[in-house]
mmCIF file of N, CA and C in Angstrom:
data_model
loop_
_atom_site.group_PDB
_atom_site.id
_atom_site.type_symbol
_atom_site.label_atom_id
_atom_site.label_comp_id
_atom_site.label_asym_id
_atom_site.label_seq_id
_atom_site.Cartn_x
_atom_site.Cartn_y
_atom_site.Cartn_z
ATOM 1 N N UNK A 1 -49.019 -173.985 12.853
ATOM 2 C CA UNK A 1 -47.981 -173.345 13.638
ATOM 3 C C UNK A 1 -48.022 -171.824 13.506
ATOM 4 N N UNK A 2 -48.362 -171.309 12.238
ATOM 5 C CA UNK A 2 -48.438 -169.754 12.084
ATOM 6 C C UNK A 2 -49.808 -169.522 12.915
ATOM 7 N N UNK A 3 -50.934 -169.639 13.336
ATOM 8 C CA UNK A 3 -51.937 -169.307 14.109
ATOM 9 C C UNK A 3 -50.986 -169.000 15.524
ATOM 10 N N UNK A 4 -50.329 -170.424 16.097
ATOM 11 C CA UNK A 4 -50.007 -170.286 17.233
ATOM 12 C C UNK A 4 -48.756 -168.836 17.370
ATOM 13 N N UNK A 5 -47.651 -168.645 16.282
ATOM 14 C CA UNK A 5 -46.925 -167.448 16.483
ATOM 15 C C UNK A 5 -48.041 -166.273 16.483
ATOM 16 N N UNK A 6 -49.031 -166.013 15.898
ATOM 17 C CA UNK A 6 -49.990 -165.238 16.042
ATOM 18 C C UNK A 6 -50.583 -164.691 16.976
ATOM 19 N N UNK A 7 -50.669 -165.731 17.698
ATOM 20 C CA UNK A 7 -51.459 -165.721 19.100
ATOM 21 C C UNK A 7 -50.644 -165.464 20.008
ATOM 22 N N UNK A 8 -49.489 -165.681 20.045
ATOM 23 C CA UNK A 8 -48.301 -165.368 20.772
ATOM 24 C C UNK A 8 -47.611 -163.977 20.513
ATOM 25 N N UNK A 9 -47.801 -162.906 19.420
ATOM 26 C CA UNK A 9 -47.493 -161.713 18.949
ATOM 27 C C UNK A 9 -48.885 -160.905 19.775
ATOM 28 N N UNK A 10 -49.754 -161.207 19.958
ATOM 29 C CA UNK A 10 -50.996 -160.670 20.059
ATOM 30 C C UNK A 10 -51.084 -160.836 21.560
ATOM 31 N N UNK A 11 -50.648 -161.761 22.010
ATOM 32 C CA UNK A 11 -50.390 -161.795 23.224
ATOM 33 C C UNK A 11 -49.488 -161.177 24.266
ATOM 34 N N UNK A 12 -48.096 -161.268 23.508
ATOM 35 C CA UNK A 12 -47.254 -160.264 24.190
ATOM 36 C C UNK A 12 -47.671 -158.803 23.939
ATOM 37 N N UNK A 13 -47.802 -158.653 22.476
ATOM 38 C CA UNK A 13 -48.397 -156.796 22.521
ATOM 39 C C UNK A 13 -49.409 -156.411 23.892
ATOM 40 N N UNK A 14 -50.667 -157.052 23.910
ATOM 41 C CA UNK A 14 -51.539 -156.793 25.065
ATOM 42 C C UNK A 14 -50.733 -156.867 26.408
ATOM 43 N N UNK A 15 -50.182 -158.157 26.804
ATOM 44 C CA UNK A 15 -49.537 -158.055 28.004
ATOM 45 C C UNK A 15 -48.415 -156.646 28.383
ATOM 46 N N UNK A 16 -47.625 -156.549 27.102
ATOM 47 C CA UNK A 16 -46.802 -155.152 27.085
ATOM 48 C C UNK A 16 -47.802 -154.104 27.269
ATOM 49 N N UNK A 17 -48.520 -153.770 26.940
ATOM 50 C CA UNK A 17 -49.381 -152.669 26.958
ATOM 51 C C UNK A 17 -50.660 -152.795 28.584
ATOM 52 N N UNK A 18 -50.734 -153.925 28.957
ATOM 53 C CA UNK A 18 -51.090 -153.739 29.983
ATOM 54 C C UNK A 18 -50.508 -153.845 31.586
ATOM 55 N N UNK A 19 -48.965 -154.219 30.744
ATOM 56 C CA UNK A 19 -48.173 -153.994 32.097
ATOM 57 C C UNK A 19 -47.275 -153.062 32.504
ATOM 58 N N UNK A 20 -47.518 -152.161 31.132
ATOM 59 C CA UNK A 20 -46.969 -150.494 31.542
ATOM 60 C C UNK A 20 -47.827 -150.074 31.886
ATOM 61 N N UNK A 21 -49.279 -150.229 32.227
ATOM 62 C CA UNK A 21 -50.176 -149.973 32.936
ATOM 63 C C UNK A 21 -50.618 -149.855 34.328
ATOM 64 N N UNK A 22 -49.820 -151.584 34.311
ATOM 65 C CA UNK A 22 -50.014 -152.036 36.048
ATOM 66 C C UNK A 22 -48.656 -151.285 36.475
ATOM 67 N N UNK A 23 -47.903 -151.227 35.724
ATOM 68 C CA UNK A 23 -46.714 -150.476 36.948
ATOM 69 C C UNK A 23 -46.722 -149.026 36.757
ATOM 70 N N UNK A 24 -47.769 -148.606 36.271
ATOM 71 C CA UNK A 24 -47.882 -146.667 36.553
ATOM 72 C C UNK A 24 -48.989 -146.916 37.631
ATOM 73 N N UNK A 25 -49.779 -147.851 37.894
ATOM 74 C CA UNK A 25 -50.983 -147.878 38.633
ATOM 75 C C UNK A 25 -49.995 -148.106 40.342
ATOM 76 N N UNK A 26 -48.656 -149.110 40.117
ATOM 77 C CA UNK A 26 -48.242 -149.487 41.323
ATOM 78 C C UNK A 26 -46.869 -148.544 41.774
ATOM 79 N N UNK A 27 -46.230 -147.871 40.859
ATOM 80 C CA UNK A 27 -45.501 -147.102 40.913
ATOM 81 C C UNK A 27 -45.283 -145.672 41.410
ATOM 82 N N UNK A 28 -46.838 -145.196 40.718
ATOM 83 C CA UNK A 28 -46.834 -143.985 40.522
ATOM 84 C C UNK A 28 -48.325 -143.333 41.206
ATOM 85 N N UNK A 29 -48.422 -142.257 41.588
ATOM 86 C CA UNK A 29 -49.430 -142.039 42.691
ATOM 87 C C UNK A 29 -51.102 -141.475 41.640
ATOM 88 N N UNK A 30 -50.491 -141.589 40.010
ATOM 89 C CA UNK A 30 -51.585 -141.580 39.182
ATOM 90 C C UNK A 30 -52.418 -142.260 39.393
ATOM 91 N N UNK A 31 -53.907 -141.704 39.607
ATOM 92 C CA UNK A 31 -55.127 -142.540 39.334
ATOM 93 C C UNK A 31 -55.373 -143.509 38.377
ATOM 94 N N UNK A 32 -55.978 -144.554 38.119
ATOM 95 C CA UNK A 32 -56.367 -145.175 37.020
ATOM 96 C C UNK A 32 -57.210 -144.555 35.914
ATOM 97 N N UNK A 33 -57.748 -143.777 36.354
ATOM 98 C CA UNK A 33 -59.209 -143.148 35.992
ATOM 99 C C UNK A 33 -58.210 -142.456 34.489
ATOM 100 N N UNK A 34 -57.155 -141.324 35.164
ATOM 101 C CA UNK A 34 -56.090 -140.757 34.591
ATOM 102 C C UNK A 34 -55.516 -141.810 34.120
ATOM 103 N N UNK A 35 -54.838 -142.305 34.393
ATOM 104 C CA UNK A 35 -53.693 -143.523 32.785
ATOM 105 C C UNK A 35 -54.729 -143.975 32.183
ATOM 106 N N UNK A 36 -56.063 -144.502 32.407
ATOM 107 C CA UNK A 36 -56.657 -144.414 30.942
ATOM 108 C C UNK A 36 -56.657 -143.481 30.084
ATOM 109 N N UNK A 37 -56.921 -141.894 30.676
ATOM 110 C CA UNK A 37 -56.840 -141.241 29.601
ATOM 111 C C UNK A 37 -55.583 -140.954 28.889
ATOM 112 N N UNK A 38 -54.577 -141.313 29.602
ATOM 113 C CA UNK A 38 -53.250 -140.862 29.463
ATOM 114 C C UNK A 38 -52.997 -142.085 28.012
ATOM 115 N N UNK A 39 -53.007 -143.241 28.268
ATOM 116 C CA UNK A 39 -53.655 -144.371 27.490
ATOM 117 C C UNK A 39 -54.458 -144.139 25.714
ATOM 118 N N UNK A 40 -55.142 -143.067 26.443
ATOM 119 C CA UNK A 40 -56.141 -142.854 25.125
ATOM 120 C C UNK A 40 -55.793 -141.924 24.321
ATOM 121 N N UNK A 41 -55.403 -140.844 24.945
ATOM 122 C CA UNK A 41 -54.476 -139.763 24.126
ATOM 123 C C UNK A 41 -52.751 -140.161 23.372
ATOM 124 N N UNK A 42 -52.453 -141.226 24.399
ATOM 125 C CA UNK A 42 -51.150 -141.964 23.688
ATOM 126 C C UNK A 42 -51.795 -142.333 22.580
ATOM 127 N N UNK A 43 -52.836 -143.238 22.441
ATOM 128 C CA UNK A 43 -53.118 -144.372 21.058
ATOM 129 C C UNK A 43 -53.374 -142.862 19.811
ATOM 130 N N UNK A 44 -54.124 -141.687 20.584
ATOM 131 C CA UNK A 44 -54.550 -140.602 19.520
ATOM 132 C C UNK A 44 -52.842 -140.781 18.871
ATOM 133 N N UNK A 45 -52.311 -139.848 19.653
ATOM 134 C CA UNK A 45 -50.392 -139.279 19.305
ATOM 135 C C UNK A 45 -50.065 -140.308 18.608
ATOM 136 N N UNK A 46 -49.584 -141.364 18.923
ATOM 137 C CA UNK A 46 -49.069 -142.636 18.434
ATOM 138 C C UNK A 46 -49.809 -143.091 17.184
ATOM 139 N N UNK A 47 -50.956 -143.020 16.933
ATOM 140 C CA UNK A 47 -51.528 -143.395 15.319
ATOM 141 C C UNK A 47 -51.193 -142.239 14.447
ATOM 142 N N UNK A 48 -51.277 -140.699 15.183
ATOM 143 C CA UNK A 48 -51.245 -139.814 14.633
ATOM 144 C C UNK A 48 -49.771 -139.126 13.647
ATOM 145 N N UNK A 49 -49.024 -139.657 14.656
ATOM 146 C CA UNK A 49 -47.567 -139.571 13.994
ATOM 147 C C UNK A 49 -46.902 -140.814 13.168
ATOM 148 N N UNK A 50 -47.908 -141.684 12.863
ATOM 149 C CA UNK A 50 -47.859 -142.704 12.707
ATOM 150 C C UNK A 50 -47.186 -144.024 13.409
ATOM 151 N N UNK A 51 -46.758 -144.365 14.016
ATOM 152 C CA UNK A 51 -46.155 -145.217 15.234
ATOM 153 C C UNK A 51 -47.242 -146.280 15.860
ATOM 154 N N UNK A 52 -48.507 -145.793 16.019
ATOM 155 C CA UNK A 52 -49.311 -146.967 16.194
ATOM 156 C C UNK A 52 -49.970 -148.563 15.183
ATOM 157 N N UNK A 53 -50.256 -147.512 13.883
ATOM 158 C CA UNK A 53 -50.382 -148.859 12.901
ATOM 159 C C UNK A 53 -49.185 -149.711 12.944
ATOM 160 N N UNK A 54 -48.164 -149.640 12.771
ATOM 161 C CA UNK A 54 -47.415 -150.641 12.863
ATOM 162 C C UNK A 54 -47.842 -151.820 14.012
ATOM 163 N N UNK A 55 -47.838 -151.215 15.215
ATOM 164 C CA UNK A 55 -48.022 -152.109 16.399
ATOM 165 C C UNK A 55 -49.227 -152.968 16.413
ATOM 166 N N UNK A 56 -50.025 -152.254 15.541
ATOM 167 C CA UNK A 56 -51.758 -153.087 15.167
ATOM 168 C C UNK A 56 -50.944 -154.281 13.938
ATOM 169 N N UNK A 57 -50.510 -153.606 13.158
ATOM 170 C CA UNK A 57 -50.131 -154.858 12.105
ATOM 171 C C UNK A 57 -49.234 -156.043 12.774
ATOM 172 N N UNK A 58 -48.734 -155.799 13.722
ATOM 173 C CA UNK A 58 -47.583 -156.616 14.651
ATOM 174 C C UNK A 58 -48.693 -157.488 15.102
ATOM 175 N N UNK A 59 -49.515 -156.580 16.310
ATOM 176 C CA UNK A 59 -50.158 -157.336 17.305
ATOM 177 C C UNK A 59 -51.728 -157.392 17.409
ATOM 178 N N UNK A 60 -52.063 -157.156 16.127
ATOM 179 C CA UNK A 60 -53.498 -157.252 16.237
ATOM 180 C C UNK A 60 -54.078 -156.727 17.423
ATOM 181 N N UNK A 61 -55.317 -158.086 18.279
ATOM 182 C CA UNK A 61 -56.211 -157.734 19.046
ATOM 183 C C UNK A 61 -55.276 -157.290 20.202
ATOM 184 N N UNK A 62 -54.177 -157.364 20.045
ATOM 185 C CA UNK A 62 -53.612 -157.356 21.731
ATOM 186 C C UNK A 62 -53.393 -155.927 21.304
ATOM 187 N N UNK A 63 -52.759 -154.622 20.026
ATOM 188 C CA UNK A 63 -53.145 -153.153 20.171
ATOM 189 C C UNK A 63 -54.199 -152.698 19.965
ATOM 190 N N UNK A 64 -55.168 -153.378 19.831
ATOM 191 C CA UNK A 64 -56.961 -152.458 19.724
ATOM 192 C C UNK A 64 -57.600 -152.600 20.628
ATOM 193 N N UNK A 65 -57.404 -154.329 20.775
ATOM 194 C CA UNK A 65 -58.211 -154.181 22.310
ATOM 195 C C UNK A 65 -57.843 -152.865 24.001
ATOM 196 N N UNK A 66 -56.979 -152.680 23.684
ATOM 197 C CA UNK A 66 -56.707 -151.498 24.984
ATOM 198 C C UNK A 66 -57.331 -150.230 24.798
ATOM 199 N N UNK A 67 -57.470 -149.706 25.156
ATOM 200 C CA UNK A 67 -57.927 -148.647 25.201
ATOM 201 C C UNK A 67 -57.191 -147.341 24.597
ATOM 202 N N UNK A 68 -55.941 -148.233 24.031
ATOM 203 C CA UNK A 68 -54.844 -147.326 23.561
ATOM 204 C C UNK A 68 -55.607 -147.172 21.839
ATOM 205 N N UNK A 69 -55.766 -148.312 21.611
ATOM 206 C CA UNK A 69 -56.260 -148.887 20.858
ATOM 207 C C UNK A 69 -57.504 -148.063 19.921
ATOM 208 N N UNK A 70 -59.003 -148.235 21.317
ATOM 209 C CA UNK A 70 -59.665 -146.803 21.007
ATOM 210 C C UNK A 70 -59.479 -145.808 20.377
ATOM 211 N N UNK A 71 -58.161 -145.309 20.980
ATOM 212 C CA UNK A 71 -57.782 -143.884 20.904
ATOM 213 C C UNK A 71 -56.617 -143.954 19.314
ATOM 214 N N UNK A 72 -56.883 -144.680 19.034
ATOM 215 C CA UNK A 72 -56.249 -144.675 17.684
ATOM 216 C C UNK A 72 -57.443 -145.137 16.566
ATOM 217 N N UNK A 73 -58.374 -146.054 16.951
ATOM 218 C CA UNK A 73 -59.570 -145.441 16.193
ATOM 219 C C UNK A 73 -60.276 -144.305 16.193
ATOM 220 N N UNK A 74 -60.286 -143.987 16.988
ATOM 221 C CA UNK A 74 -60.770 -142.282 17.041
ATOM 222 C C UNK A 74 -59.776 -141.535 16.435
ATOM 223 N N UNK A 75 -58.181 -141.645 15.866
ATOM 224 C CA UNK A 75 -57.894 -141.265 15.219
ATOM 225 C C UNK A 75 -57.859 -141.217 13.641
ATOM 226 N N UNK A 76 -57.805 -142.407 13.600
ATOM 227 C CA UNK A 76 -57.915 -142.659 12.133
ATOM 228 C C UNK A 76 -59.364 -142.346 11.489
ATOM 229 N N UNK A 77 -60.330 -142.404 11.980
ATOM 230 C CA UNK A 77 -61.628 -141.938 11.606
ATOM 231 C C UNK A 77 -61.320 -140.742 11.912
ATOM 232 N N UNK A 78 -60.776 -139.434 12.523
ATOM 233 C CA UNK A 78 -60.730 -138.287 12.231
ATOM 234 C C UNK A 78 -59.801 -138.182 11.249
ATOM 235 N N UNK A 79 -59.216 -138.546 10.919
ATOM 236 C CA UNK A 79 -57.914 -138.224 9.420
ATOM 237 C C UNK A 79 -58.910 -138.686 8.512
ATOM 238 N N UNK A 80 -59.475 -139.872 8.725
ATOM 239 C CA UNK A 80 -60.361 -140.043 6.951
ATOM 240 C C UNK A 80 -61.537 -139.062 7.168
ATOM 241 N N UNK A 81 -62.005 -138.842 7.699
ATOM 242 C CA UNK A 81 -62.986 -137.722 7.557
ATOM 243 C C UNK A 81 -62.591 -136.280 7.415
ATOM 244 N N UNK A 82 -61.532 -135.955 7.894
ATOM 245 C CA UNK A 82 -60.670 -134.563 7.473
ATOM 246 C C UNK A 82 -60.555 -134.552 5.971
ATOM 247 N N UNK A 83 -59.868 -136.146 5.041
ATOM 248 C CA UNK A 83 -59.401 -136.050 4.210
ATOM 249 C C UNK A 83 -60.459 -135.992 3.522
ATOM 250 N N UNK A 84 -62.012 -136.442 3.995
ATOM 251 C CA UNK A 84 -62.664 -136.408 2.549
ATOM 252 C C UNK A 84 -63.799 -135.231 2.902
ATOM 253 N N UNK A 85 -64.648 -134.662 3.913
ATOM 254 C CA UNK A 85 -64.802 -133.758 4.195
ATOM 255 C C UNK A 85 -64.753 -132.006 4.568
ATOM 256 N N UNK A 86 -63.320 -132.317 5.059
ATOM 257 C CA UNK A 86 -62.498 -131.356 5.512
ATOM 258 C C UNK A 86 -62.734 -131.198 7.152
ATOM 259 N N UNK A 87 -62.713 -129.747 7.136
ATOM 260 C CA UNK A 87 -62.769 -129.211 8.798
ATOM 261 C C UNK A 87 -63.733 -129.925 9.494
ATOM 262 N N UNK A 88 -65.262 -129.998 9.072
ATOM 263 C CA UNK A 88 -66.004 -130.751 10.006
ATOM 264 C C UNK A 88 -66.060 -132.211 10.413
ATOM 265 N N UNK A 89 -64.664 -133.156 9.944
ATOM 266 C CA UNK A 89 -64.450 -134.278 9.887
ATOM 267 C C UNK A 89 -63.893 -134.608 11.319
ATOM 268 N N UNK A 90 -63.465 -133.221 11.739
ATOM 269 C CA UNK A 90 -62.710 -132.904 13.469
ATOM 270 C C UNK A 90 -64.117 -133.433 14.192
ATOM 271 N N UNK A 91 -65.167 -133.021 14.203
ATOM 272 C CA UNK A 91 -66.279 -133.205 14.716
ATOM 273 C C UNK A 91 -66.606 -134.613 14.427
ATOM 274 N N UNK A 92 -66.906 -135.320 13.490
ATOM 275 C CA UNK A 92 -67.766 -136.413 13.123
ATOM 276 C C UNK A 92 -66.626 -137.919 12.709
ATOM 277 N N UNK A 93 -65.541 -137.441 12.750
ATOM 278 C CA UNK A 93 -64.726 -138.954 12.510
ATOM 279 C C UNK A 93 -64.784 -139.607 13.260
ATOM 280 N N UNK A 94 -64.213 -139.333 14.411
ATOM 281 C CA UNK A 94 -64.189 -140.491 15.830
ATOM 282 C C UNK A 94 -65.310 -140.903 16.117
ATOM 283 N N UNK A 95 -66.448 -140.004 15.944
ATOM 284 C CA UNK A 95 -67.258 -140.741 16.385
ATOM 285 C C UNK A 95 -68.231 -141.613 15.082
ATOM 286 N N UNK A 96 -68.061 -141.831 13.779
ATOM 287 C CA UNK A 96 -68.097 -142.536 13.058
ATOM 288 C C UNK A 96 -67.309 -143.753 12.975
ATOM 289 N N UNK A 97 -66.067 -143.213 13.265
ATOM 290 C CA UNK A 97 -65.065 -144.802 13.820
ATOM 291 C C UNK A 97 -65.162 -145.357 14.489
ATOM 292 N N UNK A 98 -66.063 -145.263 15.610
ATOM 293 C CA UNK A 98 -66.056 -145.729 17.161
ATOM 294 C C UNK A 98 -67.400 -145.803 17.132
ATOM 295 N N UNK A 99 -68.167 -145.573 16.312
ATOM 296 C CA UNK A 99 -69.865 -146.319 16.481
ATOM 297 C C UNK A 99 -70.140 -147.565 16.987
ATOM 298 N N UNK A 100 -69.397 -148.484 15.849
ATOM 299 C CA UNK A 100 -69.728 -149.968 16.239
ATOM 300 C C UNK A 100 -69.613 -150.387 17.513
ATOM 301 N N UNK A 101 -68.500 -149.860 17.959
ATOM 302 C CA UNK A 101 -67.531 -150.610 19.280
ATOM 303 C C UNK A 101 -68.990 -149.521 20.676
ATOM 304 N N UNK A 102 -69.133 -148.226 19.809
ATOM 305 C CA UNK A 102 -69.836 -147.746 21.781
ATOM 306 C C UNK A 102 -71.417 -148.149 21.483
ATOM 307 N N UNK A 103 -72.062 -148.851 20.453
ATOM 308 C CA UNK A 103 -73.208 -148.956 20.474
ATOM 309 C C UNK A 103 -73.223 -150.804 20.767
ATOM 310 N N UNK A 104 -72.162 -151.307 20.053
ATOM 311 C CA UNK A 104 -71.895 -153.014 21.124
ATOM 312 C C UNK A 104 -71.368 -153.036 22.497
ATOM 313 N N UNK A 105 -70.803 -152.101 23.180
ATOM 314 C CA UNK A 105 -70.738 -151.989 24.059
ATOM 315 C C UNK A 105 -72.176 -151.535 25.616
ATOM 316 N N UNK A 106 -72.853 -150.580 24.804
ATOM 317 C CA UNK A 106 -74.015 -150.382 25.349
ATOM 318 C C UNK A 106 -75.323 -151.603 24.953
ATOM 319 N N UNK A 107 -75.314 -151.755 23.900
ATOM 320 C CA UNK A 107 -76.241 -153.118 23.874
ATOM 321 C C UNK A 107 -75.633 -154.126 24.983
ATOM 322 N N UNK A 108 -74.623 -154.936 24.841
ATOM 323 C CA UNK A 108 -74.006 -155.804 25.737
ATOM 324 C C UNK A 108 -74.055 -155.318 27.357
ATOM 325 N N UNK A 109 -73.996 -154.403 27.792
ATOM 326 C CA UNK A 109 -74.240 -153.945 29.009
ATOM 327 C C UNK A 109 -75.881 -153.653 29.325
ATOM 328 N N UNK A 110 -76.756 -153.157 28.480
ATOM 329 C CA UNK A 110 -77.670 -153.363 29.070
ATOM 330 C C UNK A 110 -77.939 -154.879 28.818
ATOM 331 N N UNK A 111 -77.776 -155.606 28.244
ATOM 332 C CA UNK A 111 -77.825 -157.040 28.559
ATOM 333 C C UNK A 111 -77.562 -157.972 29.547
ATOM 334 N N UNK A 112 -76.460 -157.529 29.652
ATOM 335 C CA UNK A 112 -75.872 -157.575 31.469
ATOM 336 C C UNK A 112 -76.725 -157.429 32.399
ATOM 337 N N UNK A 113 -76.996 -156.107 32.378
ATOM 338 C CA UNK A 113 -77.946 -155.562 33.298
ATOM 339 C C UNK A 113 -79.410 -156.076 33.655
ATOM 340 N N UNK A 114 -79.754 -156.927 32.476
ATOM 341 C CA UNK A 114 -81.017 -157.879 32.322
ATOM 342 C C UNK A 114 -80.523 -159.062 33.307
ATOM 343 N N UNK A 115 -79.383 -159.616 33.157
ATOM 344 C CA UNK A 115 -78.980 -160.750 34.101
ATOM 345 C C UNK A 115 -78.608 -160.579 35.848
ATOM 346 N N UNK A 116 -78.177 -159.497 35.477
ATOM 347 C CA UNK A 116 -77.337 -159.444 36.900
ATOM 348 C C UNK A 116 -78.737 -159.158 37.994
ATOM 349 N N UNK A 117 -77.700 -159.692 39.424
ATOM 350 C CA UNK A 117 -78.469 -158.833 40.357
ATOM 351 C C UNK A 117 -77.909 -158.646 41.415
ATOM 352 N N UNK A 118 -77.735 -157.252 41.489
ATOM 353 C CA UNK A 118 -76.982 -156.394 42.230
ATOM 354 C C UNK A 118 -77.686 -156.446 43.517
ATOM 355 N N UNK A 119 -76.698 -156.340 44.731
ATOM 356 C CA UNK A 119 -76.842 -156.292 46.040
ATOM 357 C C UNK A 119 -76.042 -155.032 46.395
ATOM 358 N N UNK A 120 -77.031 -154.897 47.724
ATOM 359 C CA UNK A 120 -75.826 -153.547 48.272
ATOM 360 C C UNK A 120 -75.356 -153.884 49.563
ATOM 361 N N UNK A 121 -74.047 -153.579 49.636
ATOM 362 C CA UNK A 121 -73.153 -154.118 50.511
ATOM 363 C C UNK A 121 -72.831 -153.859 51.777
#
């Protein structure tokens, strides 16, 4: 029974977070392109002032998986690299935090790209 409340915390977090999404996309004359970033700089602010870990300890995959999400790993890998480096940790955290996720992301897509076959329309 605790898996299933789990899955159900993780579930509403994502759905909350992707349906303040859909209604800035249907609401508001913002691009998508823009509320992602708007999205990504929230997850920065929000981990940064601390306000986002909580919502990860709440809702797991449903706050990382977004893109809000991202943007709060890219934070926290710049704070641990500030803290043990210093100044040049601004440069090299995020993107030490966010290795795994943009180098599985590019493997998996050119993989894709091995399968698919694109037509033009």
């Amino acid at each position: 029974m605790d898996i299933l409340i789990e899955y159900l915390k993780v579930f509403i977090t994502g759905g909350i977070i992707c349906a303040i999404g859909q209604i800035l996309i249907d609401k508001t004359k913002i691009t998508p392109a823009r509320i992602l970033v708007v999205f990504l700089v929230m997850g920065v602010i929000l981990y940064s002032i601390g306000l986002y870990q909580p919502l990860i300890d709440f809702g797991g995959a449903g706050a990382t998986v977004p893109i809000s999400g991202f943007g709060s790993n890219l934070a926290k890998g710049v704070i641990k690299e500030v803290d043990e480096i210093g100044f040049l940790g601004i440069f090299t955290g995020g993107v030490k935090a966010a290795a795994a996720g943009i180098s599985s992301a590019i493997v998996f897509g050119f993989l894709a790209s091995l399968f698919a076959k694109p037509t033009i329309k």
